[in-house]
CSV table of C-alpha atoms in Angstrom, one decimal:
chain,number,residue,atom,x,y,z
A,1,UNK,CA,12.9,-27.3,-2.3
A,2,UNK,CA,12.1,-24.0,-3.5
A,3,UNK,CA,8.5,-22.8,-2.0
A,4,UNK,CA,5.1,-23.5,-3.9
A,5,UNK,CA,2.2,-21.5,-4.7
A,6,UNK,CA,0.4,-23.4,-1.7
A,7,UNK,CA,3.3,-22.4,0.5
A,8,UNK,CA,2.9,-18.4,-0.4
A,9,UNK,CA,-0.5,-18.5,0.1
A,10,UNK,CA,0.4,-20.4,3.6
A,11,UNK,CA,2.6,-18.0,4.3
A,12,UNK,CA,0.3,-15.1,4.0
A,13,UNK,CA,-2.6,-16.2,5.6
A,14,UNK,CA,-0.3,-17.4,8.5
A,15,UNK,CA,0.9,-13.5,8.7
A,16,UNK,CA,-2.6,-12.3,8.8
A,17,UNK,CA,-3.4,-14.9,11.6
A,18,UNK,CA,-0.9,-13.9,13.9
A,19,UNK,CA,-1.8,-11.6,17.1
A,20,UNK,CA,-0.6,-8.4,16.7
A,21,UNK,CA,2.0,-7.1,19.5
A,22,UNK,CA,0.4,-4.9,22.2
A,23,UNK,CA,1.3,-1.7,21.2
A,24,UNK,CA,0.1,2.4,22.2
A,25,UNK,CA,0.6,4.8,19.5
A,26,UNK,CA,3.2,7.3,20.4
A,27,UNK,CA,2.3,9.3,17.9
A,28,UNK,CA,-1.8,10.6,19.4
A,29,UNK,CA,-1.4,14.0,17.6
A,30,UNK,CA,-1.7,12.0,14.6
A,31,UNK,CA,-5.0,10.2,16.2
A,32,UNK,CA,-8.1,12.5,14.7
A,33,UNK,CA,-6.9,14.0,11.6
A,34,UNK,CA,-9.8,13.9,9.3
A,35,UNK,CA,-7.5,15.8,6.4
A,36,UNK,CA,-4.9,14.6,5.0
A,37,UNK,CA,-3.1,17.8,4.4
A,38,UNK,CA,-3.1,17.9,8.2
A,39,UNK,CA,-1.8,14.8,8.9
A,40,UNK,CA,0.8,15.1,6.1
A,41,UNK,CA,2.5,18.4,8.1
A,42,UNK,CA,2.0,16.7,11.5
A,43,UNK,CA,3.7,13.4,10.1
A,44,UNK,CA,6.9,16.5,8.7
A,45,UNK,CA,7.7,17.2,12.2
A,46,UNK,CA,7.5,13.8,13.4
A,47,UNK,CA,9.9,12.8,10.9
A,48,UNK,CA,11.9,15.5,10.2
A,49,UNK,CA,10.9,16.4,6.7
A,50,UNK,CA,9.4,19.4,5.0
A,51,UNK,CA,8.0,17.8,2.2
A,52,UNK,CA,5.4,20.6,1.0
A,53,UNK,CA,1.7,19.2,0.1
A,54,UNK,CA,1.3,19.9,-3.2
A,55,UNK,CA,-1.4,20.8,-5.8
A,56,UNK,CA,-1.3,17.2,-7.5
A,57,UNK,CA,-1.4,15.8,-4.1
A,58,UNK,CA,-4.5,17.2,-3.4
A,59,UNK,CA,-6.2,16.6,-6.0
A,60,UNK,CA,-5.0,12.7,-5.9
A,61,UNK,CA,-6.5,12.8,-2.4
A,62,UNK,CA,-9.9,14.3,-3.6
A,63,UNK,CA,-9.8,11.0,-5.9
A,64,UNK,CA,-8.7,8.9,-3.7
A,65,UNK,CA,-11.9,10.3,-1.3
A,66,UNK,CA,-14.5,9.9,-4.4
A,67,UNK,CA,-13.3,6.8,-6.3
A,68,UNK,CA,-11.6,3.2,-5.2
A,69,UNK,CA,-10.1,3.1,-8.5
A,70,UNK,CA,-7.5,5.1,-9.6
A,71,UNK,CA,-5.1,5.2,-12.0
A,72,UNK,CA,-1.9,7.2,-11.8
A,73,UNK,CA,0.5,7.8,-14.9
A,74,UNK,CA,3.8,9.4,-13.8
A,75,UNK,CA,6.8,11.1,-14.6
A,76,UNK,CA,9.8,9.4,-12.3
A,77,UNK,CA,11.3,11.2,-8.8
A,78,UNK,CA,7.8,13.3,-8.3
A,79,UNK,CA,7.1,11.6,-5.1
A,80,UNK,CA,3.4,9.3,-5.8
A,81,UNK,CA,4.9,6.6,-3.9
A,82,UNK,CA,5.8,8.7,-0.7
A,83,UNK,CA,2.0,10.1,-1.4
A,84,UNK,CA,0.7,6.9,-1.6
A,85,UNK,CA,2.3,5.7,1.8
A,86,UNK,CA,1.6,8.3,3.8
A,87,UNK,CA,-2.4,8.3,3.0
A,88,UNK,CA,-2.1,4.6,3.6
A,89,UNK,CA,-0.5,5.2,7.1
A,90,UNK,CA,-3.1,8.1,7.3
A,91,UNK,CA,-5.7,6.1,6.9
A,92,UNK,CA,-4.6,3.4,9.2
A,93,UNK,CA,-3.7,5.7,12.3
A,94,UNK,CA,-6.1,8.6,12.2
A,95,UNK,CA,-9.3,6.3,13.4
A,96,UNK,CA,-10.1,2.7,13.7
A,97,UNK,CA,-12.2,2.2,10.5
A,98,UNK,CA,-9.8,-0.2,8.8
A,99,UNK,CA,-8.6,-1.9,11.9
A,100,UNK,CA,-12.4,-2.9,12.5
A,101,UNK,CA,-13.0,-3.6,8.7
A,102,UNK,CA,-9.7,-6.0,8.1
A,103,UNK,CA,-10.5,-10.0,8.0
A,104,UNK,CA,-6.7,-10.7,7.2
A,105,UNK,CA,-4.5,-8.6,5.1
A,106,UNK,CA,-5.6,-5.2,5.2
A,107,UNK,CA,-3.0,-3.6,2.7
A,108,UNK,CA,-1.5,-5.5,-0.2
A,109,UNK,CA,1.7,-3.9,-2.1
A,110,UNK,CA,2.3,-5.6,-5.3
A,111,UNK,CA,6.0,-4.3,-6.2
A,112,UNK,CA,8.8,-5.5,-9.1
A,113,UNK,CA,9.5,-9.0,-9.7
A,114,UNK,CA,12.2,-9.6,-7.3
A,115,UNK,CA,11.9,-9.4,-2.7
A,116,UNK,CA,14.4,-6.6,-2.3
A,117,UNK,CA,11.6,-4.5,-4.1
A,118,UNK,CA,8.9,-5.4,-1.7
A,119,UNK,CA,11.4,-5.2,1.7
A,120,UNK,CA,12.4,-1.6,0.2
A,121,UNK,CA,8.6,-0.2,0.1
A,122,UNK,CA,8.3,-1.6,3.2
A,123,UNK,CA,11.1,0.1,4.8
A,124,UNK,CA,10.4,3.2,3.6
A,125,UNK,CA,6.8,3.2,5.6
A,126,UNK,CA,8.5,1.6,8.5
A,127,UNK,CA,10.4,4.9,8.3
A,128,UNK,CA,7.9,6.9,8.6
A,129,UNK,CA,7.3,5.2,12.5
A,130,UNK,CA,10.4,4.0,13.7
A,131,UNK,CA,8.9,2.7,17.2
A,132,UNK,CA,6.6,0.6,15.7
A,133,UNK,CA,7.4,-3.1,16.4
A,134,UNK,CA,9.7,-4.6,14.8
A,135,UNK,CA,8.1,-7.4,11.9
A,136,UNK,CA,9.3,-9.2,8.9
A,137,UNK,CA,10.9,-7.2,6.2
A,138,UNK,CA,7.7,-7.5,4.1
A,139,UNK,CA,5.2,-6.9,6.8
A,140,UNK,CA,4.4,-3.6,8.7
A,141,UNK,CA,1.4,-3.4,11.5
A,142,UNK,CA,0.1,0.1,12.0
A,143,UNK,CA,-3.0,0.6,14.4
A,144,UNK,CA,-3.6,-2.9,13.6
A,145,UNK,CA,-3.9,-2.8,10.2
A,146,UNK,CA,-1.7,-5.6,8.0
A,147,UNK,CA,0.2,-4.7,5.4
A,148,UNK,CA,2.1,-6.7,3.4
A,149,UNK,CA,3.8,-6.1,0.2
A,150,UNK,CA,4.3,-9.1,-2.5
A,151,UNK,CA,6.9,-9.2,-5.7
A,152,UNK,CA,5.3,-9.3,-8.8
A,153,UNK,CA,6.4,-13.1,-9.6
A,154,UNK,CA,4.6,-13.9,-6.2
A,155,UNK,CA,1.3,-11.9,-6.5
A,156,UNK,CA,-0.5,-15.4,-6.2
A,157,UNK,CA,0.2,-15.3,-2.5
A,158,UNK,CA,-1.7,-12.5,-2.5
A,159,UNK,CA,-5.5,-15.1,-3.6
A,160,UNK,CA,-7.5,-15.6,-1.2
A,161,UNK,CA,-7.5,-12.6,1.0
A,162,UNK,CA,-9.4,-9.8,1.7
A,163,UNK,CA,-7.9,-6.5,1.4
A,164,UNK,CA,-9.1,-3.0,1.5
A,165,UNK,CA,-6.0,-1.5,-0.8
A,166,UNK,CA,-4.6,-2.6,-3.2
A,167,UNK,CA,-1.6,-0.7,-4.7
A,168,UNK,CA,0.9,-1.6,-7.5
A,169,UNK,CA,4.2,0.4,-8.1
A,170,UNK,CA,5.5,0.5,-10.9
A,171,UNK,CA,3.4,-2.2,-13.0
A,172,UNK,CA,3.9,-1.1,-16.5
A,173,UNK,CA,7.2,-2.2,-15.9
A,174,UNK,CA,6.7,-5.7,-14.3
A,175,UNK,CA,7.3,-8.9,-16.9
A,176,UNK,CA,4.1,-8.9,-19.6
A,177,UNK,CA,2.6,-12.1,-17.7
A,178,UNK,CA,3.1,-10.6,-14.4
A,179,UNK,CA,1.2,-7.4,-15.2
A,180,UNK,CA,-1.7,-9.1,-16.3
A,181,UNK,CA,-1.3,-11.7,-13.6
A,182,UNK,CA,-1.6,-8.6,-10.9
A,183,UNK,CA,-4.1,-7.0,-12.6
A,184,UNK,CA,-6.4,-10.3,-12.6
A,185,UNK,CA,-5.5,-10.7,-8.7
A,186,UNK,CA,-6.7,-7.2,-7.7
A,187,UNK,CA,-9.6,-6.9,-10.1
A,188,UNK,CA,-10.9,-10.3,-8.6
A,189,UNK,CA,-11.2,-8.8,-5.1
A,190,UNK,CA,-14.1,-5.9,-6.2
A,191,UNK,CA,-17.2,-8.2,-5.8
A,192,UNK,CA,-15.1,-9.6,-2.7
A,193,UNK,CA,-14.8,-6.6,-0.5
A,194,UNK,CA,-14.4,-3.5,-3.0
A,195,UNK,CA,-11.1,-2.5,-1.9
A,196,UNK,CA,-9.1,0.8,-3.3
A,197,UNK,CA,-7.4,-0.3,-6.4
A,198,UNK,CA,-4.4,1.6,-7.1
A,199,UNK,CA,-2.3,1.6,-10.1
A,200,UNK,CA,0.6,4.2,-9.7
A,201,UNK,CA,3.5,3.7,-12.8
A,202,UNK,CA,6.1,5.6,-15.3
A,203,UNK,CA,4.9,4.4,-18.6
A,204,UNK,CA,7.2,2.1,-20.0
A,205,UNK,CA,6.8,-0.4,-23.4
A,206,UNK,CA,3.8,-0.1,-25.7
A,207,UNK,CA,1.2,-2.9,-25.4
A,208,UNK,CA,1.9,-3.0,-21.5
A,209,UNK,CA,-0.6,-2.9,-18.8
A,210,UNK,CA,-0.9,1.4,-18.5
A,211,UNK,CA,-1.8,1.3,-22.5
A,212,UNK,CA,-4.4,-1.5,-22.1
A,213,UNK,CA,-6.4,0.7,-19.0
């Protein structure tokens, strides 16, 4: 039998149920950066990148640092989503405010309509701290903090929960019901527990989501 919208939603609030593995942050130079910019150079050599911090990224991260809701139109290969990880992890490793704030699911990734989408996102922030635990290929625990990312034809696993991000790649180019579908999902959680809504996509067919915000 193929799973049910009652088994999803099973399925994620099992995830955010279970105990986290005892683990100590290898990485205490990241502990205590209050700026981002810092963190994002510290994270360089951990990683062996250079990625420069640029002017766009700033100012996203001045956004990010005024409003929960923003909404990023994008030329492709620029680098928003690397952005977007990295001040998730950021924000996830540099104190304990979200780890004290999360009920289940602290970060919720709404990616493309098919699972290779959401294990790739997910790979690339497990990348970014390779000595992490090992977790399912949807599911990364930093500092505490849950994150799980869900395919767009699955975001109803995503009810129920109480996130404080939510970020969709690429959503101008999801299926027209599933835009709308994600869009409903996330927008229900701001009386809930006023998360960061994030919307970061290439613009794609008229009449989409991107030209309706």
């Amino acid at each position: 039998m193929k799973p049910t919208f009652i088994d999803d939603i099973d399925e994620a609030k099992k995830i955010a149920s279970e105990p986290e593995e005892p683990y100590e942050a290898d990485y205490p130079e990241l502990r205590g950066c209050l700026q981002f910019e810092e963190y994002w150079y510290k994270l360089n050599k951990i990683v062996g990148k250079d990625l420069p911090f640029l002017d766009y990224e700033r100012e996203m991260s001045e956004d990010l640092s005024e409003t929960k809701h923003l909404w990023v139109k994008k030329c492709a290969g620029i680098g928003i989503t690397e952005h977007m990880l990295r001040w998730i992890s950021w924000n996830c490793i540099k104190d304990d405010v979200w780890k004290k704030r999360q009920i289940d699911i602290g970060v919720i990734l709404i990616t493309g309509p098919n699972i290779e989408l959401s294990i790739e996102i997910i790979r690339r922030l497990k990348a970014l701290f390779p000595d992490l635990p090992k977790t399912k290929e949807t599911v990364l625990i930093i500092n505490g903090v849950k994150i799980k990312a869900f395919p767009s034809h699955h975001v109803s696993s995503a009810h129920g929960l109480n996130p404080i991000v939510v970020l969709m790649e690429e959503g101008d180019l999801f299926p027209k019901n599933q835009q709308y579908e994600a869009r409903e999902v996330a927008e229900r959680y701001i009386p809930k527990t006023n998360p960061w809504i994030i919307w970061v996509s290439t613009a794609y067919l008229p009449g989409g989501l991107f030209e309706s915000i």
